[in-house]
Tab-separated table of C-alpha atoms and ligand atoms in Angstrom:
chain	number	residue	atom	x	y	z
U	1	MET	CA	49.075	128.688	-167.817
U	2	HIS	CA	49.498	128.308	-171.594
U	3	ALA	CA	46.191	127.604	-173.270
U	4	VAL	CA	46.112	125.451	-176.424
U	5	GLU	CA	43.957	126.691	-179.207
U	6	LYS	CA	41.243	124.313	-180.396
U	7	LYS	CA	38.357	124.271	-182.758
U	8	VAL	CA	34.847	123.433	-181.741
U	9	ARG	CA	34.204	119.893	-182.912
U	10	ALA	CA	31.084	119.117	-184.911
U	11	PHE	CA	29.645	115.754	-185.856
U	12	VAL	CA	26.655	114.752	-187.892
U	13	ARG	CA	24.601	111.675	-186.809
U	14	VAL	CA	22.109	110.184	-189.226
U	15	LYS	CA	18.993	108.575	-187.892
U	16	PRO	CA	18.560	105.134	-189.375
U	17	THR	CA	15.757	104.826	-191.890
U	18	ALA	CA	14.513	102.332	-194.411
U	19	GLN	CA	13.939	105.203	-196.925
U	20	PHE	CA	17.460	106.581	-196.890
U	21	ALA	CA	17.746	109.076	-199.762
U	22	GLN	CA	20.978	107.667	-201.386
U	23	ASP	CA	20.815	110.087	-204.377
U	24	VAL	CA	20.416	113.108	-202.116
U	25	ILE	CA	22.898	112.415	-199.291
U	26	LYS	CA	26.270	111.102	-200.032
U	27	PHE	CA	29.035	110.328	-197.475
U	28	GLY	CA	32.839	110.785	-198.370
U	29	PRO	CA	35.235	107.908	-197.902
U	30	ASP	CA	36.988	109.942	-195.179
U	31	ASN	CA	33.956	109.475	-192.894
U	32	LYS	CA	33.976	113.308	-192.453
U	33	SER	CA	32.436	114.723	-195.571
U	34	ILE	CA	28.863	114.769	-196.559
U	35	ASP	CA	27.331	116.027	-199.906
U	36	ILE	CA	23.854	116.981	-200.576
U	37	TYR	CA	22.366	116.814	-204.082
U	38	ILE	CA	18.977	118.288	-204.945
U	39	LYS	CA	17.695	117.786	-208.424
U	40	LYS	CA	17.010	120.927	-210.386
U	41	ASP	CA	13.363	122.019	-210.300
U	42	ALA	CA	12.302	121.111	-213.877
U	43	LYS	CA	9.396	123.628	-213.909
U	44	LYS	CA	11.796	126.460	-213.512
U	45	GLY	CA	13.386	125.619	-216.847
U	46	VAL	CA	17.059	125.125	-217.794
U	47	VAL	CA	18.068	128.708	-216.804
U	48	ASN	CA	18.158	128.002	-213.049
U	49	ASN	CA	21.145	128.970	-211.190
U	50	LYS	CA	19.936	127.935	-207.844
U	51	GLN	CA	22.699	125.965	-206.077
U	52	THR	CA	21.954	122.339	-206.050
U	53	ASP	CA	25.062	120.678	-204.598
U	54	TRP	CA	26.528	121.353	-201.178
U	55	SER	CA	29.629	119.874	-199.599
U	56	PHE	CA	30.208	119.843	-195.833
U	57	LYS	CA	33.274	118.713	-193.976
U	58	LEU	CA	32.878	117.969	-190.315
U	59	ASP	CA	34.870	116.107	-187.700
U	60	GLY	CA	33.000	112.831	-188.326
U	61	VAL	CA	29.917	111.308	-189.760
U	62	LEU	CA	28.107	108.970	-187.536
U	63	HIS	CA	25.990	106.705	-189.806
U	64	ASN	CA	24.780	103.438	-188.537
U	65	THR	CA	26.788	104.076	-185.439
U	66	SER	CA	26.059	102.511	-182.069
U	67	GLN	CA	25.415	104.542	-178.979
U	68	GLU	CA	28.810	103.244	-177.607
U	69	LEU	CA	30.776	104.346	-180.577
U	70	THR	CA	28.962	107.633	-180.685
U	71	TYR	CA	29.938	108.223	-177.073
U	72	GLU	CA	33.509	107.339	-177.721
U	73	THR	CA	33.729	109.578	-180.701
U	74	VAL	CA	31.854	112.642	-179.332
U	75	ALA	CA	32.146	112.669	-175.554
U	76	LYS	CA	34.838	110.498	-173.989
U	77	LYS	CA	37.750	112.965	-174.424
U	78	LEU	CA	35.681	115.841	-173.367
U	79	VAL	CA	34.626	114.089	-170.143
U	80	SER	CA	38.153	113.001	-169.352
U	81	GLU	CA	39.326	116.607	-169.817
U	82	ALA	CA	36.493	117.818	-167.524
U	83	LEU	CA	37.968	115.511	-164.807
U	84	VAL	CA	41.162	117.583	-164.981
U	85	GLY	CA	39.423	120.834	-164.917
U	86	TYR	CA	38.254	121.891	-168.380
U	87	ASN	CA	34.578	122.901	-168.775
U	88	GLY	CA	32.846	121.068	-171.517
U	89	THR	CA	29.632	121.395	-173.524
U	90	ILE	CA	28.042	118.879	-175.787
U	91	MET	CA	24.829	120.012	-177.760
U	92	CYS	CA	22.476	118.062	-179.948
U	93	TYR	CA	20.917	120.213	-182.721
U	94	GLY	CA	18.423	119.200	-185.244
U	95	GLN	CA	14.787	118.875	-186.259
U	96	THR	CA	12.254	117.140	-184.066
U	97	GLY	CA	12.451	113.326	-184.559
U	98	ALA	CA	16.028	113.462	-185.796
U	99	GLY	CA	17.499	111.763	-182.695
U	100	LYS	CA	18.675	114.417	-180.259
U	101	THR	CA	17.083	112.925	-177.216
U	102	TYR	CA	18.171	109.398	-178.331
U	103	THR	CA	21.685	110.687	-178.538
U	104	MET	CA	21.683	112.628	-175.337
U	105	THR	CA	19.542	110.549	-172.963
U	106	GLY	CA	19.090	107.407	-174.974
U	107	ALA	CA	16.379	104.795	-174.941
U	108	THR	CA	15.545	103.870	-171.430
U	109	ALA	CA	14.223	100.392	-172.394
U	110	GLU	CA	17.598	98.839	-173.100
U	111	TYR	CA	20.797	99.478	-171.286
U	112	LYS	CA	23.011	99.253	-174.355
U	113	HIS	CA	20.887	102.062	-175.934
U	114	ARG	CA	21.628	104.504	-173.073
U	115	GLY	CA	22.846	107.855	-174.323
U	116	ILE	CA	25.574	110.360	-173.604
U	117	ILE	CA	24.322	111.567	-170.196
U	118	PRO	CA	24.359	108.143	-168.492
U	119	ARG	CA	27.609	107.222	-170.130
U	120	ALA	CA	29.263	110.464	-169.059
U	121	VAL	CA	28.060	109.931	-165.438
U	122	GLN	CA	29.495	106.424	-165.506
U	123	GLN	CA	32.860	107.602	-166.816
U	124	VAL	CA	33.098	110.371	-164.105
U	125	PHE	CA	32.439	107.856	-161.346
U	126	LYS	CA	34.814	105.190	-162.825
U	127	ALA	CA	37.492	107.864	-162.795
U	128	ILE	CA	36.743	108.824	-159.228
U	129	THR	CA	37.038	105.141	-158.051
U	130	ARG	CA	40.548	105.103	-159.639
U	131	SER	CA	41.791	108.400	-158.266
U	132	VAL	CA	43.888	108.029	-155.092
U	133	ASP	CA	45.354	111.474	-154.475
U	134	SER	CA	42.291	113.716	-154.678
U	135	PHE	CA	38.984	114.156	-153.162
U	136	ILE	CA	36.268	114.535	-155.816
U	137	THR	CA	32.677	115.612	-155.369
U	138	VAL	CA	29.987	115.370	-158.047
U	139	ARG	CA	26.826	117.487	-158.226
U	140	ILE	CA	24.082	117.596	-160.733
U	141	SER	CA	21.374	120.040	-162.057
U	142	TYR	CA	18.805	119.684	-164.727
U	143	LEU	CA	17.394	122.912	-166.249
U	144	GLU	CA	14.743	123.305	-168.846
U	145	ILE	CA	14.190	126.494	-170.890
U	146	TYR	CA	10.683	126.675	-172.241
U	147	ASN	CA	9.371	129.886	-173.926
U	148	GLU	CA	12.138	131.913	-172.325
U	149	THR	CA	11.120	130.594	-168.887
U	150	LEU	CA	13.631	128.708	-166.724
U	151	CYS	CA	12.317	125.541	-165.107
U	152	ASP	CA	14.125	123.306	-162.605
U	153	LEU	CA	13.555	119.755	-163.457
U	154	LEU	CA	14.905	118.633	-160.168
U	155	SER	CA	13.012	120.758	-157.733
U	156	THR	CA	9.560	119.913	-156.258
U	157	MET	CA	6.984	121.240	-158.733
U	158	THR	CA	3.773	123.084	-157.986
U	159	SER	CA	0.599	121.795	-159.574
U	160	SER	CA	1.082	124.161	-162.485
U	161	GLY	CA	4.255	122.360	-163.321
U	162	ALA	CA	6.358	125.376	-162.533
U	163	SER	CA	8.990	125.414	-159.844
U	164	ASP	CA	8.078	127.652	-156.940
U	165	VAL	CA	11.512	129.334	-156.832
U	166	GLN	CA	11.898	132.305	-159.177
U	167	MET	CA	15.084	131.645	-161.082
U	168	ALA	CA	17.528	134.124	-162.754
U	169	ILE	CA	20.729	133.903	-164.682
U	170	VAL	CA	23.547	135.680	-162.888
U	171	ASP	CA	26.950	136.609	-164.204
U	172	CYS	CA	29.791	136.556	-161.706
U	173	PRO	CA	33.604	136.551	-162.090
U	174	GLN	CA	33.722	132.752	-161.798
U	175	GLY	CA	31.243	132.365	-164.645
U	176	VAL	CA	27.474	132.127	-165.140
U	177	TYR	CA	25.077	130.427	-162.772
U	178	VAL	CA	21.337	130.153	-162.396
U	179	LYS	CA	20.146	131.573	-159.158
U	180	GLY	CA	17.519	129.322	-157.652
U	181	LEU	CA	18.398	126.126	-159.645
U	182	SER	CA	18.828	123.255	-157.403
U	183	ILE	CA	22.118	121.497	-157.502
U	184	HIS	CA	22.276	118.010	-155.984
U	185	SER	CA	25.230	116.230	-154.616
U	186	VAL	CA	25.564	112.663	-155.821
U	187	SER	CA	27.710	109.984	-154.186
U	188	ASP	CA	27.556	107.376	-156.922
U	189	GLU	CA	26.451	106.484	-160.492
U	190	GLU	CA	23.084	105.267	-159.259
U	191	ASP	CA	22.397	108.431	-157.376
U	192	ALA	CA	23.077	110.479	-160.509
U	193	LEU	CA	20.890	108.236	-162.731
U	194	ASN	CA	17.976	108.517	-160.300
U	195	LEU	CA	18.191	112.234	-160.679
U	196	LEU	CA	18.282	111.941	-164.492
U	197	PHE	CA	15.095	109.776	-164.346
U	198	GLU	CA	13.512	112.115	-161.794
U	199	GLY	CA	14.188	114.999	-164.258
U	200	GLU	CA	12.781	113.082	-167.150
U	201	THR	CA	9.583	112.325	-165.174
U	202	ASN	CA	9.237	115.993	-164.194
U	203	ARG	CA	9.740	116.920	-167.856
U	204	VAL	CA	6.726	114.641	-168.775
U	205	ILE	CA	4.588	116.002	-165.908
U	206	ALA	CA	5.423	119.656	-166.902
U	207	GLU	CA	4.530	118.690	-170.495
U	208	HIS	CA	1.057	117.615	-169.422
U	209	THR	CA	0.298	120.578	-167.186
U	210	LEU	CA	1.653	123.116	-169.653
U	211	ASN	CA	0.312	121.381	-172.572
U	212	LYS	CA	3.633	121.310	-174.315
U	213	ASN	CA	5.939	118.828	-175.996
U	214	SER	CA	9.458	118.092	-174.925
U	215	SER	CA	10.736	118.936	-178.400
U	216	ARG	CA	9.679	122.524	-177.725
U	217	SER	CA	12.165	123.147	-174.949
U	218	HIS	CA	15.931	123.200	-174.435
U	219	CYS	CA	17.156	120.870	-171.673
U	220	ILE	CA	20.574	121.257	-170.009
U	221	PHE	CA	21.832	118.457	-167.779
U	222	THR	CA	24.972	119.711	-165.906
U	223	ILE	CA	27.531	117.646	-164.074
U	224	TYR	CA	29.658	119.639	-161.683
U	225	ILE	CA	33.007	118.188	-160.634
U	226	GLN	CA	35.233	119.456	-157.902
U	227	SER	CA	38.475	117.874	-157.024
U	228	ARG	CA	40.683	118.858	-154.096
U	229	PHE	CA	44.201	117.737	-153.779
U	230	ARG	CA	47.312	118.732	-151.996
U	231	VAL	CA	50.333	120.360	-153.760
U	232	LEU	CA	52.923	120.701	-150.943
U	233	SER	CA	51.151	122.793	-148.324
U	234	ASP	CA	48.494	124.189	-150.588
U	235	VAL	CA	45.130	122.607	-151.166
U	236	ARG	CA	44.357	123.045	-154.828
U	237	CYS	CA	40.783	122.982	-155.902
U	238	ILE	CA	39.746	122.315	-159.521
U	239	ASN	CA	36.180	122.994	-160.568
U	240	SER	CA	34.649	122.006	-163.792
U	241	LYS	CA	31.224	121.437	-165.323
U	242	ILE	CA	29.909	119.368	-168.234
U	243	ASN	CA	26.809	120.665	-169.869
U	244	LEU	CA	24.805	118.120	-171.859
U	245	ILE	CA	22.217	119.940	-173.968
U	246	ASP	CA	19.241	118.576	-175.870
U	247	LEU	CA	18.154	121.626	-177.891
U	248	ALA	CA	14.606	122.241	-178.989
U	249	GLY	CA	13.675	121.140	-182.429
U	250	SER	CA	15.192	123.364	-185.150
U	251	GLU	CA	12.366	122.869	-187.743
U	252	ARG	CA	11.162	126.029	-189.596
U	253	LEU	CA	8.013	127.675	-188.722
U	254	SER	CA	6.505	127.522	-192.114
U	255	LYS	CA	6.654	123.724	-192.288
U	256	THR	CA	4.839	123.171	-189.036
U	257	GLY	CA	1.922	125.455	-190.173
U	258	SER	CA	1.392	126.384	-186.535
U	259	GLU	CA	-0.946	128.767	-184.838
U	260	GLY	CA	-1.703	129.930	-181.290
U	261	ARG	CA	0.368	128.408	-178.538
U	262	VAL	CA	2.440	126.303	-180.984
U	263	LEU	CA	3.200	129.380	-183.033
U	264	LYS	CA	4.360	131.221	-179.904
U	265	GLU	CA	6.551	128.371	-178.914
U	266	ALA	CA	8.036	128.110	-182.489
U	267	ALA	CA	8.700	131.837	-182.381
U	268	TYR	CA	10.647	131.450	-179.088
U	269	ILE	CA	12.562	128.537	-180.350
U	270	ASN	CA	13.468	130.134	-183.704
U	271	LYS	CA	14.544	133.196	-181.838
U	272	SER	CA	16.744	131.432	-179.350
U	273	LEU	CA	18.267	129.156	-181.958
U	274	SER	CA	18.961	132.028	-184.292
U	275	PHE	CA	20.516	133.901	-181.377
U	276	LEU	CA	22.634	130.840	-180.685
U	277	GLU	CA	23.701	130.889	-184.341
U	278	GLN	CA	24.530	134.622	-184.147
U	279	ILE	CA	26.577	134.127	-181.025
U	280	ILE	CA	28.423	131.362	-182.851
U	281	ILE	CA	29.136	133.651	-185.794
U	282	ALA	CA	30.298	136.455	-183.472
U	283	LEU	CA	32.552	133.991	-181.456
U	284	ALA	CA	34.195	132.936	-184.767
U	285	ASP	CA	35.046	136.504	-185.663
U	286	PRO	CA	38.291	137.359	-183.800
U	287	LYS	CA	37.579	141.136	-184.362
U	288	ARG	CA	34.292	140.993	-182.439
U	289	GLU	CA	34.665	142.380	-179.015
U	290	HIS	CA	31.180	142.240	-177.787
U	291	ILE	CA	29.224	138.999	-177.938
U	292	PRO	CA	25.553	139.539	-177.240
U	293	PHE	CA	25.069	136.514	-174.900
U	294	ARG	CA	22.263	138.132	-172.951
U	295	GLN	CA	19.774	138.263	-175.829
U	296	SER	CA	18.208	134.979	-174.922
U	297	LYS	CA	18.101	132.691	-171.829
U	298	LEU	CA	19.726	129.839	-173.800
U	299	THR	CA	22.760	131.890	-174.963
U	300	HIS	CA	23.043	133.681	-171.559
U	301	VAL	CA	23.163	130.386	-169.643
U	302	LEU	CA	25.767	129.055	-172.107
U	303	LYS	CA	27.977	132.126	-171.841
U	304	ASP	CA	30.903	130.349	-170.254
U	305	SER	CA	30.213	127.067	-171.958
U	306	LEU	CA	30.268	128.021	-175.688
U	307	GLY	CA	33.608	128.301	-177.241
U	308	GLY	CA	35.789	130.572	-175.217
U	309	LYS	CA	37.458	128.726	-172.434
U	310	CYS	CA	35.885	125.373	-172.736
U	311	ASN	CA	35.680	122.231	-174.932
U	312	THR	CA	32.663	122.344	-177.117
U	313	VAL	CA	31.127	119.570	-179.299
U	314	LEU	CA	28.087	119.808	-181.467
U	315	VAL	CA	26.144	116.841	-182.840
U	316	ALA	CA	23.887	117.682	-185.725
U	317	ASN	CA	21.147	115.123	-185.810
U	318	ILE	CA	19.659	114.574	-189.223
U	319	CYS	CA	17.035	112.361	-190.893
U	320	GLY	CA	18.061	110.487	-193.940
U	321	GLU	CA	14.847	110.893	-195.973
U	322	ALA	CA	14.620	113.096	-198.932
U	323	LEU	CA	11.525	114.727	-197.505
U	324	HIS	CA	13.637	116.389	-194.801
U	325	VAL	CA	16.440	117.595	-196.937
U	326	GLU	CA	15.869	121.303	-196.311
U	327	GLU	CA	16.120	120.770	-192.600
U	328	THR	CA	19.159	118.553	-192.983
U	329	LEU	CA	20.819	121.312	-195.035
U	330	SER	CA	20.133	123.856	-192.402
U	331	SER	CA	21.451	121.580	-189.578
U	332	LEU	CA	24.695	120.930	-191.591
U	333	ARG	CA	25.107	124.640	-192.172
U	334	PHE	CA	24.759	125.184	-188.415
U	335	ALA	CA	27.233	122.461	-187.669
U	336	THR	CA	29.729	123.942	-190.168
U	337	ARG	CA	29.484	127.313	-188.619
U	338	MET	CA	30.207	125.837	-185.163
U	339	LYS	CA	33.547	124.621	-186.591
U	340	TRP	CA	34.680	128.140	-187.282
U	341	ILE	CA	34.956	128.919	-183.635
U	342	THR	CA	38.281	128.654	-181.980
U	343	THR	CA	38.455	128.026	-178.307
U	344	GLU	CA	41.261	128.210	-175.701
U	345	PRO	CA	40.203	125.812	-172.948
U	346	VAL	CA	41.763	126.653	-169.490
U	347	ILE	CA	41.753	124.749	-166.223
U	348	ASN	CA	39.708	126.318	-163.501
U	349	VAL	CA	41.978	126.110	-160.479
U	350	THR	CA	41.430	127.837	-157.162
U	351	TYR	CA	43.316	127.739	-153.962
U	352	ASP	CA	41.174	126.795	-151.117
U	353	SER	CA	42.349	128.867	-148.136
U	354	GLU	CA	40.222	127.114	-145.608
U	355	GLY	CA	41.445	123.784	-146.817
U	356	THR	CA	45.054	125.023	-146.809
U	357	VAL	CA	44.665	126.287	-143.186
U	358	LYS	CA	43.310	122.934	-142.221
U	359	ALA	CA	46.214	121.054	-143.984
U	360	LEU	CA	48.799	123.344	-142.332
U	361	GLU	CA	47.206	122.701	-138.868
U	362	LYS	CA	47.385	118.954	-139.523
U	363	GLU	CA	51.017	119.263	-140.544
U	364	ILE	CA	51.847	121.307	-137.521
U	365	SER	CA	50.251	118.749	-135.245
U	366	LEU	CA	52.169	115.933	-136.936
U	367	LEU	CA	55.454	117.850	-136.527
U	368	LYS	CA	54.696	118.446	-132.930
U	369	GLN	CA	54.148	114.694	-132.434
U	370	GLU	CA	57.411	113.993	-134.168
U	371	LEU	CA	59.275	116.609	-132.047
U	372	ALA	CA	57.756	115.120	-128.858
U	373	MET	CA	58.884	111.675	-129.879
U	374	HIS	CA	62.321	112.937	-130.599
U	375	ASP	CA	62.460	114.904	-127.224
U	376	SER	CA	61.433	111.783	-125.222
U	377	LEU	CA	64.189	109.776	-126.986
U	378	VAL	CA	66.777	112.307	-125.735
U	379	ASN	CA	65.102	112.625	-122.328
U	380	ARG	CA	63.610	116.038	-122.952
U	381	SER	CA	59.947	115.081	-122.604
U	382	SER	CA	59.170	118.041	-120.338
U	383	VAL	CA	59.823	120.460	-123.307
U	384	THR	CA	56.708	122.097	-124.750
U	385	TYR	CA	56.487	123.844	-128.070
U	386	ASP	CA	53.328	125.737	-127.348
U	387	PRO	CA	53.609	129.528	-127.085
U	388	LEU	CA	54.214	130.746	-123.552
U	389	THR	CA	51.183	132.064	-121.587
U	390	ASP	CA	51.314	135.456	-119.796
U	391	VAL	CA	51.740	133.663	-116.418
U	392	GLN	CA	54.801	131.644	-117.708
U	393	VAL	CA	56.311	134.813	-119.139
U	394	ALA	CA	55.975	136.623	-115.864
U	395	GLU	CA	57.390	133.602	-113.903
U	396	ILE	CA	60.412	133.340	-116.157
U	397	LYS	CA	61.071	137.049	-116.049
U	398	SER	CA	60.955	137.011	-112.264
U	399	GLN	CA	63.298	133.974	-112.035
U	400	ILE	CA	65.832	135.584	-114.340
U	401	HIS	CA	65.671	138.903	-112.443
U	402	LYS	CA	66.242	137.004	-109.134
U	403	TYR	CA	69.106	135.060	-110.589
U	404	LEU	CA	70.734	138.176	-111.996
U	405	GLN	CA	70.310	139.893	-108.592
U	406	GLY	CA	72.033	136.929	-106.977
U	407	ASP	CA	68.930	136.060	-104.991
U	408	ILE	CA	68.968	132.501	-106.326
U	409	ASP	CA	71.769	130.279	-107.545
U	410	GLU	CA	69.795	127.992	-109.747
U	411	ILE	CA	66.781	128.611	-111.979
U	412	ASP	CA	64.353	126.110	-113.477
U	413	LEU	CA	64.703	126.837	-117.106
U	414	THR	CA	63.518	125.094	-120.240
U	415	VAL	CA	64.658	125.435	-123.801
U	416	HIS	CA	61.933	127.972	-124.195
U	417	SER	CA	63.411	130.160	-121.542
U	418	MET	CA	66.645	130.371	-123.403
U	419	GLU	CA	64.830	131.483	-126.430
U	420	PHE	CA	63.005	133.893	-124.139
U	421	ILE	CA	66.398	135.431	-123.065
U	422	THR	CA	67.399	135.869	-126.718
U	423	VAL	CA	64.033	137.348	-127.704
U	424	TYR	CA	63.920	139.731	-124.688
U	425	GLN	CA	67.691	140.531	-125.144
U	426	ILE	CA	68.302	140.028	-121.401
U	427	PRO	CA	71.846	141.071	-120.706
U	428	LEU	CA	73.965	138.141	-119.399
U	429	SER	CA	77.664	137.735	-118.786
U	430	SER	CA	79.181	134.830	-120.623
U	431	LYS	CA	79.509	132.994	-117.281
U	432	GLN	CA	75.853	133.476	-116.524
U	433	TYR	CA	74.971	132.452	-120.039
U	434	MET	CA	77.054	129.219	-119.904
U	435	HIS	CA	75.588	128.413	-116.492
U	436	LEU	CA	72.064	129.094	-117.710
U	437	GLN	CA	72.561	126.953	-120.818
U	438	SER	CA	74.099	123.996	-118.867
U	439	SER	CA	71.052	124.168	-116.486
U	440	THR	CA	68.528	123.886	-119.230
U	441	VAL	CA	69.676	120.811	-120.943
C	1	ADP	P1	14.324	114.237	-181.202
C	1	ADP	O1	14.724	114.295	-179.672
C	1	ADP	O2	15.469	114.887	-182.002
C	1	ADP	O3	13.116	114.867	-181.382
C	1	ADP	P2	14.231	111.429	-180.756
C	1	ADP	O4	15.588	111.207	-180.147
C	1	ADP	O5	13.076	111.367	-179.784
C	1	ADP	O6	14.325	112.750	-181.537
C	1	ADP	O7	14.190	110.273	-181.746
C	1	ADP	C1	12.898	110.000	-182.443
C	1	ADP	C2	12.710	108.471	-182.463
C	1	ADP	O8	13.730	107.828	-183.254
C	1	ADP	C3	12.785	107.832	-181.080
C	1	ADP	O9	11.835	106.823	-181.077
C	1	ADP	C4	14.188	107.281	-181.126
C	1	ADP	O10	14.320	106.171	-180.216
C	1	ADP	C5	14.455	106.921	-182.599
C	1	ADP	N1	15.929	107.118	-182.850
C	1	ADP	C6	16.567	108.271	-183.037
C	1	ADP	N2	17.818	108.065	-183.373
C	1	ADP	C7	17.976	106.768	-183.392
C	1	ADP	C8	19.175	105.967	-183.637
C	1	ADP	N3	20.442	106.447	-183.995
C	1	ADP	N4	19.022	104.637	-183.584
C	1	ADP	C9	17.783	104.129	-183.288
C	1	ADP	N5	16.683	104.774	-183.058
C	1	ADP	C10	16.832	106.119	-183.077
C	2	MG	MG1	13.687	115.223	-178.090
């Protein structure tokens, strides 16, 4: 299959604010470029060659953009391509409070403020309702990575907030999977949304028991889609997954002035986000052969979902206030790097041998019915197309033998018996053959 080369797409979404820093953040008329201006530090004098202007060009700037338009711009195409077999990943990156969770999950209070996850679920089930020639199943998992520990947001939790199953990331030829992570079949949109809310509730419970904050962990909501359909006598099976990722806050350690537990969390986050950045730089370099995915849980889990063979979209969530300009710059840099990556998405097709056998059995039974109908129309309803049993073989052999010996003048033969004579190469004179044939019809 010929793969089409694509770039990772990166968007920036600005959180609405009354104190938007118009002198610092400027948007280009193309709706894709964003410039950052920082006034020169007066105290450092005139001889100050610190760069003060930055220009970024992304795939789109989402400023004062509704949840609906954000979904259409960022996710719709990726989800429809997942329905035909391409894996897809959407990630929200940015400092705490910049709108990652709002973009990914949305505000639960109002339906129109729902985010990418519920809208993606809706799009998938709408497509299923419309599909007539395939059988599609949808499953869901919700994984949280906190301080390099994997946590299943959809399994029954122990009182410590941890899942009782020990989870591990496993590489296999079909891709990466998390051993021990529960994956739930869902039959409709409501089922899937219930799981999302269950996961959100577990996230809050785990937060209390572990004394953590949701912005300190990475959350990956995955929709697994499997469609089976027939192509002639083969049952073709297409598997794909959509990873919807709410990354931990990317703010720098120094700014938070943290200590103790918070310091440890920040160190883990900084490490995993900087490994993510390293992976992105490595993926963008065509000369690099080894990509060190295994250096953090986040990058390892995303091994088959970042660049490579899938569609990848990044949303850099930024705050519009001057106070946050350093974080904004760092998020925009990250988003620009993502755009360097080239991907070659491929469809994940497998042939389902069990399904193929079942389909062939069904076809054989239909053909037999058709033959029986045809035979009864030409008065041959006694003919059977099942293989001969040992007893039948012995009986036919004995009759033919007797006939050839001249012991009997007539034999009770069926079409099968004529085939039998051919298969067993029983020598007959042309007179005997003609006689036999006339007695079988
Ligand atoms: P993050 O997950 O990045 O820490 P949140 O998504 O929790 O940030 O956003 C912080 C607050 O700002 C929330 O109350 C959220 O509802 C609000 N918010 C974020 N982005 C938007 C937006 N585009 N429009 C309206 N409110 C937003
Ligand atoms: Mg959040």
